[in-house]
Coordinates of C-alpha atoms in Angstrom, one line a residue:
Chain A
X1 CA -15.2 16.8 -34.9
X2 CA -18.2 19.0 -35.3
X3 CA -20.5 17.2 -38.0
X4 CA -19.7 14.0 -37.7
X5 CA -21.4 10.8 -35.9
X6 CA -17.8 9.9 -35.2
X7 CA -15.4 10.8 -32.8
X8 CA -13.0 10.4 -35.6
X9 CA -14.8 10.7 -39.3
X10 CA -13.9 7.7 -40.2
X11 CA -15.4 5.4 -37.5
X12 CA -11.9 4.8 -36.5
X13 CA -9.2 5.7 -33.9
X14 CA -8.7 9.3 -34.2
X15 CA -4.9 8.7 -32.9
X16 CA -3.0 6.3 -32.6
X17 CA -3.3 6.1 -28.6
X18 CA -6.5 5.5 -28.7
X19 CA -6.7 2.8 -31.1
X20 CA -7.4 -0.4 -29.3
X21 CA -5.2 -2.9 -29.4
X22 CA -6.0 -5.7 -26.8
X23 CA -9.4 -7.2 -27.9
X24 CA -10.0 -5.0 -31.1
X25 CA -13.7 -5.6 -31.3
X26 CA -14.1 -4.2 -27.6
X27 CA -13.4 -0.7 -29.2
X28 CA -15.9 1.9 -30.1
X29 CA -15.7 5.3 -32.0
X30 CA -19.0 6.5 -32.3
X31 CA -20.0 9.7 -30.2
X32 CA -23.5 8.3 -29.3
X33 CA -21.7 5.2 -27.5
X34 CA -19.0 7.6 -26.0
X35 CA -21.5 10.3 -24.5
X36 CA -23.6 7.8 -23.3
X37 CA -20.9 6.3 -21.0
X38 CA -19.6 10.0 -19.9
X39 CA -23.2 10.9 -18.7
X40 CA -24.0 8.0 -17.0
X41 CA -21.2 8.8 -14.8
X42 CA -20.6 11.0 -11.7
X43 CA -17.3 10.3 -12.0
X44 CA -13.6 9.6 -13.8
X45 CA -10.0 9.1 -13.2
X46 CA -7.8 11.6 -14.3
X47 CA -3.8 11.1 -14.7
X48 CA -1.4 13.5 -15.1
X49 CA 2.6 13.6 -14.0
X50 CA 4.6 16.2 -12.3
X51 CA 7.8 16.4 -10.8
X52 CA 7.0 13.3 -8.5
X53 CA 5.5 11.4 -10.9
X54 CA 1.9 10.0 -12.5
X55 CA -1.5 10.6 -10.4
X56 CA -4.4 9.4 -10.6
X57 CA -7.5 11.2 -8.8
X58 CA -11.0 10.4 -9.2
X59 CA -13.6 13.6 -9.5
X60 CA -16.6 14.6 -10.7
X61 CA -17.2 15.3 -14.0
X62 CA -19.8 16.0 -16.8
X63 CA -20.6 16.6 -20.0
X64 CA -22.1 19.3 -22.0
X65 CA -21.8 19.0 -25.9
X66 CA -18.4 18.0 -27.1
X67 CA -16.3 18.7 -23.8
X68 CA -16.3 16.9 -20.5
X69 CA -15.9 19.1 -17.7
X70 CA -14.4 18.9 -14.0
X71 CA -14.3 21.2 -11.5
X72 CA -12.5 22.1 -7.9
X73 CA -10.5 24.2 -5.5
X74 CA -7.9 26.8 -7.0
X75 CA -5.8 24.9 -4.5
X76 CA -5.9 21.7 -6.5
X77 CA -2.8 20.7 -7.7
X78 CA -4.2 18.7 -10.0
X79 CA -6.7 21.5 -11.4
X80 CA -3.8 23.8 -11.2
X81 CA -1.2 21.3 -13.4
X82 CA -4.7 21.2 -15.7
X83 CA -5.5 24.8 -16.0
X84 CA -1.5 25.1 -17.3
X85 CA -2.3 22.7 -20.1
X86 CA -0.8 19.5 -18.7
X87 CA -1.5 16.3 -20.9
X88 CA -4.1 14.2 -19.3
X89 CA -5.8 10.7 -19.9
X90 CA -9.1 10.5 -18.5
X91 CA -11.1 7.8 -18.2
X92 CA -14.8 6.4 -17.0
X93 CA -15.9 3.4 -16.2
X94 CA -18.7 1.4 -15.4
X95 CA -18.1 -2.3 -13.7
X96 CA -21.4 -4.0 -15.6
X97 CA -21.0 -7.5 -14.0
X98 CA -18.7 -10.8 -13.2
X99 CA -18.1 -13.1 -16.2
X100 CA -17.5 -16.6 -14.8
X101 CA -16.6 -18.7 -17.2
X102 CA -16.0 -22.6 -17.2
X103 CA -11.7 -22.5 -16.9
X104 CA -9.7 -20.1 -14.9
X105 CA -8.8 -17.9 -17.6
X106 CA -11.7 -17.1 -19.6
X107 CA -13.0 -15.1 -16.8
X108 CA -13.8 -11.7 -17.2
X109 CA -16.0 -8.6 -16.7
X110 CA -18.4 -6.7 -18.3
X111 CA -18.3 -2.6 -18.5
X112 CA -18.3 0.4 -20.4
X113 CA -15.5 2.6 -20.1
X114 CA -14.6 5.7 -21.6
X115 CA -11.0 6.9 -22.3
X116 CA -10.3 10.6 -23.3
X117 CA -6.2 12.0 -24.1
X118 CA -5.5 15.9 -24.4
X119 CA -5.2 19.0 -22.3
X120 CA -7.6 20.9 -20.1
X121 CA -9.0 24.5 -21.4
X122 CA -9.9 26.9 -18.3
X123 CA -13.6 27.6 -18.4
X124 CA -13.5 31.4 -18.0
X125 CA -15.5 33.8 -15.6
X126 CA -17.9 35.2 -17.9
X127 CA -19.2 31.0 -18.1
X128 CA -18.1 29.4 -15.0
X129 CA -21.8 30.3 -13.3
X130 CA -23.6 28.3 -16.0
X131 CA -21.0 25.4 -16.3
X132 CA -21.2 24.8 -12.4
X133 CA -25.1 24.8 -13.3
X134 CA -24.9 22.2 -15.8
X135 CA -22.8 20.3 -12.9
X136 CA -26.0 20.6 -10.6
X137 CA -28.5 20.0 -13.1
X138 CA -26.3 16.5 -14.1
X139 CA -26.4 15.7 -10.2
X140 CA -30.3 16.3 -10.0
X141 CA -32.1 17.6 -12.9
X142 CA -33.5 21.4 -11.9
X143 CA -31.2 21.4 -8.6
X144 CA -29.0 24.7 -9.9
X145 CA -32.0 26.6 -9.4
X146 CA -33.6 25.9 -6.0
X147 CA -30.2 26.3 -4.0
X148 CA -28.4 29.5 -3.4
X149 CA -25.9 30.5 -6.7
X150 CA -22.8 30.6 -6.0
X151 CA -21.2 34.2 -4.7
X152 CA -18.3 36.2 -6.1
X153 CA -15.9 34.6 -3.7
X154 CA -16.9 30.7 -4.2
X155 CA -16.7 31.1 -7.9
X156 CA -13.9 32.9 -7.6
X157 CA -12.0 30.2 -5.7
X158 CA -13.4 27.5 -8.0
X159 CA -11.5 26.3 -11.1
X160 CA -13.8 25.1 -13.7
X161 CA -11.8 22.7 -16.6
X162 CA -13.2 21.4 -20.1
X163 CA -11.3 18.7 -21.9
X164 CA -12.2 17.9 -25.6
X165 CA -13.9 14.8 -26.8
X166 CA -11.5 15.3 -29.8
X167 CA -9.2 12.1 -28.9
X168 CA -11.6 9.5 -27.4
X169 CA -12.2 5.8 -27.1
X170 CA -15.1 3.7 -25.8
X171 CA -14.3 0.2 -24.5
X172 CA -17.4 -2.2 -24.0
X173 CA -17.5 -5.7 -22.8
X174 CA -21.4 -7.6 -22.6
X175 CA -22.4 -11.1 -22.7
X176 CA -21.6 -14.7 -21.0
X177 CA -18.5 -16.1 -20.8
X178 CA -16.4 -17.2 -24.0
X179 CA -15.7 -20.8 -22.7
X180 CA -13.2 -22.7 -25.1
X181 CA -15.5 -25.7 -26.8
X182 CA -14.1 -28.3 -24.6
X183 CA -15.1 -26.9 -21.7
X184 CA -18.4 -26.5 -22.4
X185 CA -19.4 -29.9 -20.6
X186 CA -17.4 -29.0 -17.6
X187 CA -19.9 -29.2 -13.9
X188 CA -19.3 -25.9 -13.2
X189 CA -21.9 -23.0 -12.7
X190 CA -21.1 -20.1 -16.0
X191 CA -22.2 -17.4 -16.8
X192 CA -22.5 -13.8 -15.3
X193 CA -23.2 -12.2 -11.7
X194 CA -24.3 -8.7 -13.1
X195 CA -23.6 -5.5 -11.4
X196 CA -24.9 -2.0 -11.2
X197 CA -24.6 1.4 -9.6
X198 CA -27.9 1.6 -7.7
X199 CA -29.4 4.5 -5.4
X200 CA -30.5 3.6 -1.8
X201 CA -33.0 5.5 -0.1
X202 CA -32.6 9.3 0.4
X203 CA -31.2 10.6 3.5
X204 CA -32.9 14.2 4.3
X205 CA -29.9 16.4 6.2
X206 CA -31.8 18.2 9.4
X207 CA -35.2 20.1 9.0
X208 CA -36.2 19.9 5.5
X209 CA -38.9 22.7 4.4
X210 CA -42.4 22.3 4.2
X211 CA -44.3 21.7 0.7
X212 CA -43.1 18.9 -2.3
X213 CA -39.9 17.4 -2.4
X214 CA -38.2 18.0 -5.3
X215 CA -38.5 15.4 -8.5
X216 CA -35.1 14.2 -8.7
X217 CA -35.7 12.5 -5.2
X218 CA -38.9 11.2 -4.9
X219 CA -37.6 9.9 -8.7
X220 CA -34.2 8.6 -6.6
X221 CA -36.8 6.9 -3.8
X222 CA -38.7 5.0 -6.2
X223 CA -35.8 3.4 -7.8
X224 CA -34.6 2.0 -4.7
X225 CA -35.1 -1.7 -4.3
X226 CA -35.6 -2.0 -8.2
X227 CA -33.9 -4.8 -9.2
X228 CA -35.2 -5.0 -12.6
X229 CA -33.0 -3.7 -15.1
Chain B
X1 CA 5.8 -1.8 7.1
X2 CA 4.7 -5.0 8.3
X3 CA 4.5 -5.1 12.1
X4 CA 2.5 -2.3 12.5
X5 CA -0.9 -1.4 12.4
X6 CA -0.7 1.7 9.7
X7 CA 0.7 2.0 6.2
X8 CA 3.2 4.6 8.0
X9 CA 4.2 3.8 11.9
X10 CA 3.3 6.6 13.3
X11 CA 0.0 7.5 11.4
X12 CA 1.1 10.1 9.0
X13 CA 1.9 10.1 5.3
X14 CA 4.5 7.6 4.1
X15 CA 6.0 10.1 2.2
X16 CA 5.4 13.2 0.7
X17 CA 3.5 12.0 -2.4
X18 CA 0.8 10.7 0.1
X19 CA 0.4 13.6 2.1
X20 CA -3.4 14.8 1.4
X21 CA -3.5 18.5 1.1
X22 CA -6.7 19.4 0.0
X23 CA -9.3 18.9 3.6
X24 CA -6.6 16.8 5.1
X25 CA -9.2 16.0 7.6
X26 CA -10.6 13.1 4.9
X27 CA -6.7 11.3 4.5
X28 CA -6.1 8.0 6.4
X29 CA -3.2 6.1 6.8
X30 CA -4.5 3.2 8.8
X31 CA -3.9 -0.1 7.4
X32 CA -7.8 -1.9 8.1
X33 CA -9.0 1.6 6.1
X34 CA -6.8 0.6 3.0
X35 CA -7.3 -2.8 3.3
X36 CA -11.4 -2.6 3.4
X37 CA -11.4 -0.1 0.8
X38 CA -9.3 -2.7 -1.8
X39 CA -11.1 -5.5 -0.6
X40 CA -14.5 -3.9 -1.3
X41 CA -13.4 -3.3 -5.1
X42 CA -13.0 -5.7 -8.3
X43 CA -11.1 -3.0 -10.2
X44 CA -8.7 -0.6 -10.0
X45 CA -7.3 2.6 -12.1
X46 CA -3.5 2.1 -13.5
X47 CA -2.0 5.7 -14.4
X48 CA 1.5 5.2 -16.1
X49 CA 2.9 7.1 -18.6
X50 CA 5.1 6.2 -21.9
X51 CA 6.9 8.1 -24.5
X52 CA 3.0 8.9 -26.0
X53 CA 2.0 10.9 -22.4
X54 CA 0.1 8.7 -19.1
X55 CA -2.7 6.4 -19.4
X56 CA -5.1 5.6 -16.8
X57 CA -6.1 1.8 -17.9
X58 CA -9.3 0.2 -15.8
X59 CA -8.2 -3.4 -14.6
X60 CA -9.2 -6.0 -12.0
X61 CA -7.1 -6.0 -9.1
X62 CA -7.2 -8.0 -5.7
X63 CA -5.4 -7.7 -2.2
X64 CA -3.3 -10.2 -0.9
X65 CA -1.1 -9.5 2.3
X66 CA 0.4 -6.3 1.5
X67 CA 0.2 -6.3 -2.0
X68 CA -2.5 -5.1 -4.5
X69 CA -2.5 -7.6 -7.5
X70 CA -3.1 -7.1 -11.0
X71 CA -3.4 -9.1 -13.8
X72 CA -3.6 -9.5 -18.0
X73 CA -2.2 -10.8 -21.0
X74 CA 1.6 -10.1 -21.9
X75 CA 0.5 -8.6 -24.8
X76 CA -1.0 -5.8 -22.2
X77 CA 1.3 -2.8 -23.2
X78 CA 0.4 -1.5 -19.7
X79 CA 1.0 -4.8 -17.9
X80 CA 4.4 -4.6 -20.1
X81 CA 5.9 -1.6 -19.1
X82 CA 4.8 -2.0 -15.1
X83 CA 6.7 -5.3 -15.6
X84 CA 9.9 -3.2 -16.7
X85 CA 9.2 -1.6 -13.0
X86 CA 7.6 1.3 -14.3
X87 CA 6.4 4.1 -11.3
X88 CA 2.4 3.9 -11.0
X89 CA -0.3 5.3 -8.8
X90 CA -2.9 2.8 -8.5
X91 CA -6.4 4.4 -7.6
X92 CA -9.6 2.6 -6.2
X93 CA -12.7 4.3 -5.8
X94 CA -16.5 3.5 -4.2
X95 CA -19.2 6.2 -4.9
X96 CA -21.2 6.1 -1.7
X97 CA -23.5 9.0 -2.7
X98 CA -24.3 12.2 -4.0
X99 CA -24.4 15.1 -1.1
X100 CA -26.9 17.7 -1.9
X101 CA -26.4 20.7 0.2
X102 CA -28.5 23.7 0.2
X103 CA -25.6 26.3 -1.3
X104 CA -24.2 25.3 -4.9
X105 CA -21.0 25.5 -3.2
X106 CA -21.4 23.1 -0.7
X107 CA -22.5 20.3 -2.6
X108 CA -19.8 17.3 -2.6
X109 CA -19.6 13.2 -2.8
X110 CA -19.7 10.6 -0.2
X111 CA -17.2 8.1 -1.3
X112 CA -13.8 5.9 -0.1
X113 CA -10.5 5.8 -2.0
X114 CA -7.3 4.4 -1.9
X115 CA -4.3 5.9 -4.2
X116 CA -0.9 3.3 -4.0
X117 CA 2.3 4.9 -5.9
X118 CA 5.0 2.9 -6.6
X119 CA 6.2 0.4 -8.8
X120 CA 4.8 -3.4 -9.7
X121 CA 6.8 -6.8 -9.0
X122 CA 6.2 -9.5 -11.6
X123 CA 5.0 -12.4 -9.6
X124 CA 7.1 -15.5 -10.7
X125 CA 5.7 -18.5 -12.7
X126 CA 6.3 -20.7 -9.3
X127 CA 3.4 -18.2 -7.7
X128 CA 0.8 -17.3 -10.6
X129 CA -1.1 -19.8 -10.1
X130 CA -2.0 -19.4 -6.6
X131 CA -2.0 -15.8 -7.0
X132 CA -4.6 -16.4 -10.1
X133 CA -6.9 -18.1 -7.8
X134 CA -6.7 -16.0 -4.7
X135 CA -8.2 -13.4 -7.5
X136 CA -10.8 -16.0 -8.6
X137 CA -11.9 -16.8 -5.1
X138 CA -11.9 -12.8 -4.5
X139 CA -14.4 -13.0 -7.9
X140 CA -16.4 -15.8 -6.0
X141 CA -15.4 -17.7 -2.8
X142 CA -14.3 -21.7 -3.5
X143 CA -14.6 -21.2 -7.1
X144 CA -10.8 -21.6 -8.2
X145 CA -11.3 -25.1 -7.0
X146 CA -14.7 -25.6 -9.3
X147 CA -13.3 -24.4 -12.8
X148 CA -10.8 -25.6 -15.0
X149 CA -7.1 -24.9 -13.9
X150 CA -5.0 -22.6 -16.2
X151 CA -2.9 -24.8 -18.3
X152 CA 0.4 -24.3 -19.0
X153 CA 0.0 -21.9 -22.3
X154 CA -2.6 -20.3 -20.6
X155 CA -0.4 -19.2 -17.7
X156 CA 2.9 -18.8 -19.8
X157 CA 0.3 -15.9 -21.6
X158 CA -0.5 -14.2 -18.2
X159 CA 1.2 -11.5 -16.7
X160 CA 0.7 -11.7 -12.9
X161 CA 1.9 -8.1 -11.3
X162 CA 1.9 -6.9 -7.5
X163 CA 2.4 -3.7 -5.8
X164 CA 3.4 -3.1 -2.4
X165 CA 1.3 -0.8 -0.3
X166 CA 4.1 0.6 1.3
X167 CA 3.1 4.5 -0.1
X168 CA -0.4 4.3 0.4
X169 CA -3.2 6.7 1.3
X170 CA -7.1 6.3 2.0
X171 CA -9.3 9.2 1.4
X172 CA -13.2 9.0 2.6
X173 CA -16.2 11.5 3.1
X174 CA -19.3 9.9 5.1
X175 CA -22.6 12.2 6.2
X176 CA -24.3 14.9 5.2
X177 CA -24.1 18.6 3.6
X178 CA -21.6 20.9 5.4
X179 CA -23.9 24.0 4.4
X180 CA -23.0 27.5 5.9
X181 CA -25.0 28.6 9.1
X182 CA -26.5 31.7 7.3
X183 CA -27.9 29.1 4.4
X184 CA -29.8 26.4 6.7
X185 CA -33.5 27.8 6.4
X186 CA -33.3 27.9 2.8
X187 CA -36.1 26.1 1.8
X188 CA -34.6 23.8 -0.4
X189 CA -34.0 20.0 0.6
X190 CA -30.3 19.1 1.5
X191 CA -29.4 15.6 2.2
X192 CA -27.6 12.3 0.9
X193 CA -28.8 10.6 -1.8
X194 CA -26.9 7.4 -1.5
X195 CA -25.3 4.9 -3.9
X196 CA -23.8 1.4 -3.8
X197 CA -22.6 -0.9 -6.9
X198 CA -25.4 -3.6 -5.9
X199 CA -26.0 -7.4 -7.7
X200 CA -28.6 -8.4 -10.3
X201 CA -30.3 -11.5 -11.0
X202 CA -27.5 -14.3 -12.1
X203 CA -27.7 -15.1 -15.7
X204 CA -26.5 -18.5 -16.6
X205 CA -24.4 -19.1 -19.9
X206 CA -26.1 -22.0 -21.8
X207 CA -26.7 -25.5 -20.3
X208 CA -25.7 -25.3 -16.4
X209 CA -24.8 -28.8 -14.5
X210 CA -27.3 -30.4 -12.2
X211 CA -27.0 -30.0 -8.9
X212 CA -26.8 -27.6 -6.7
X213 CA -26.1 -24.2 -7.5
X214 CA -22.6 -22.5 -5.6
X215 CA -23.1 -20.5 -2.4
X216 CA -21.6 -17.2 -4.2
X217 CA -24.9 -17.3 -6.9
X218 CA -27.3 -18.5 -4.4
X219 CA -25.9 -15.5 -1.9
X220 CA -25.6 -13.2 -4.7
X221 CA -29.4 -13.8 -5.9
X222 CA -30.6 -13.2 -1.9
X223 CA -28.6 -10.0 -2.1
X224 CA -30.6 -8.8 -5.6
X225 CA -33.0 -6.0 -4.7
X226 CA -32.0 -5.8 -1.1
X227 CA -32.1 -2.1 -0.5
X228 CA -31.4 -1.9 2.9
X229 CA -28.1 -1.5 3.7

């Protein structure tokens, strides 16, 4: 998993759930395309059963080498099921735009989604500090060292998880519509309404200090409004 | 469940599966929440789980009554086994922002969600096809009417699924940084930096028809690059 360009060495599904079997040629096994998708994202889904059956809870996440991490109260009984090495699927995804096509059913969407299998390792003390760190610095680049660390008793009540990359898939829709040829002449508008995640402008929270605001959001404030893509 | 105004009568958890433990404070139960929260989406997360562990598949989905609808080819081996009545939890969630607080601690996510458990109802072959174009016109208002109709093989393909919101919950956080009293003259800006999944420019597929352009791409153009919210 180390040395390779691949999630699996071959270019191919490195199990058999995450070989792709609706729309073959929407799968993707390279790690490039997979971290890509993971760190363009503040967020993924992550199922998991217990005793009342499947969940599914959208957190916050990031990545850092070959492990995508989340993180969240001791009291979370989702972070609690994962710390005891529950089997998880967790997935990411970015909605990329409406595919209108010419008939009814070759509509569709475009997105890039992400969708990792396995169980959750427990990020121990000795590098929870600098894993919650890399979650700041994902969030705004330089942010884990201008606000106050984190004391004995926040870390302490904060459960910091890593999954493995090992078992991943990437699932990528672009492009128009795939109108069947004798539609092609129908009146109808085709093609596609595209979509993004966009920033609005930055909402300062009560007396701000004196002196530069920070990169990430004057960076955040010019890329308001910015509809070229 | 469908006289009154919340998923539960009295404003509380359907059941216990529902019942939000982690800041409670965030949990509604109020059927307008749950309903503007599905409306606002185009897709939803499906965690199920098969003899290989869960899954947590990305699909459209649109609302319809008291149902959230989904949709896919019968090959779908998701859309097959919530056929066979399989127990879900259906997940929807908008990213409204990042909140930057002024302890590491404190920082946290604006968003809404919606989480549905339960089990999907095949929709019969006498409904599909008004149930395919309420998701159409949820797509783009009036266009079901504009493209060509499914035909009969293309219908007979599709597996048209909905789930009752009777176990429902809606989970939200709005404003700014909830930063401890003893941290508030750091000096270290604390605020909102907000998101929204925003249009682009329409791209038209090939040759388009003369004549006038439908109201969803001329309103979805005026909306590109509109920042204000």
């Amino acid at each position: 998993m180390s040395e390779t360009d691949t999630v699996s060495a071959n270019g191919q599904a490195p199990s058999p759930r995450t070989r792709v079997r609706r729309i073959a040629e929407r799968a993707h096994y390279e790690r490039d395309t997979l971290y890509a998708i993971l760190d363009a994202a503040y967020v993924c889904h992550v199922a998991f059963a217990d005793e009342h059956g499947v969940h599914c809870i959208p957190t916050a996440c990031w990545r850092e080498g070959d492990h995508l991490y989340i993180h969240g109260s001791n009291g979370s009984r989702m972070l609690r099921l994962a710390a005891e090495g529950a089997q998880v699927c967790v997935t990411v995804m970015h909605l990329d735009g409406l595919v209108l096509a010419r008939s009814a059913f070759h509509h569709s969407m475009n997105y890039r989604s992400a969708m990792i299998y396995g169980a959750f390792e427990v990020v121990g003390a000795d590098r929870k500090a600098a894993a919650l760190d890399a979650f700041l610095n994902h969030i705004a680049a330089g942010r884990a060292h201008e606000v106050r660390a984190g004391n004995r008793n926040e870390l302490a009540a904060t459960t910091v998880l890593r999954l493995p990359l090992d078992e991943a898939v990437a699932k990528i829709r672009t492009g128009g519509p795939k109108d069947d040829e004798e539609d092609l002449d129908r009146p109808v508008w085709a093609g596609v309404l595209p979509l993004a995640l966009q920033p609005f402008a930055p909402e300062p929270d009560g007396a701000q200090p004196e002196g530069a605001v920070p990169d990430y959001v004057t960076a955040w404030a010019r890329r308001v409004g910015s509809a070229g893509r």
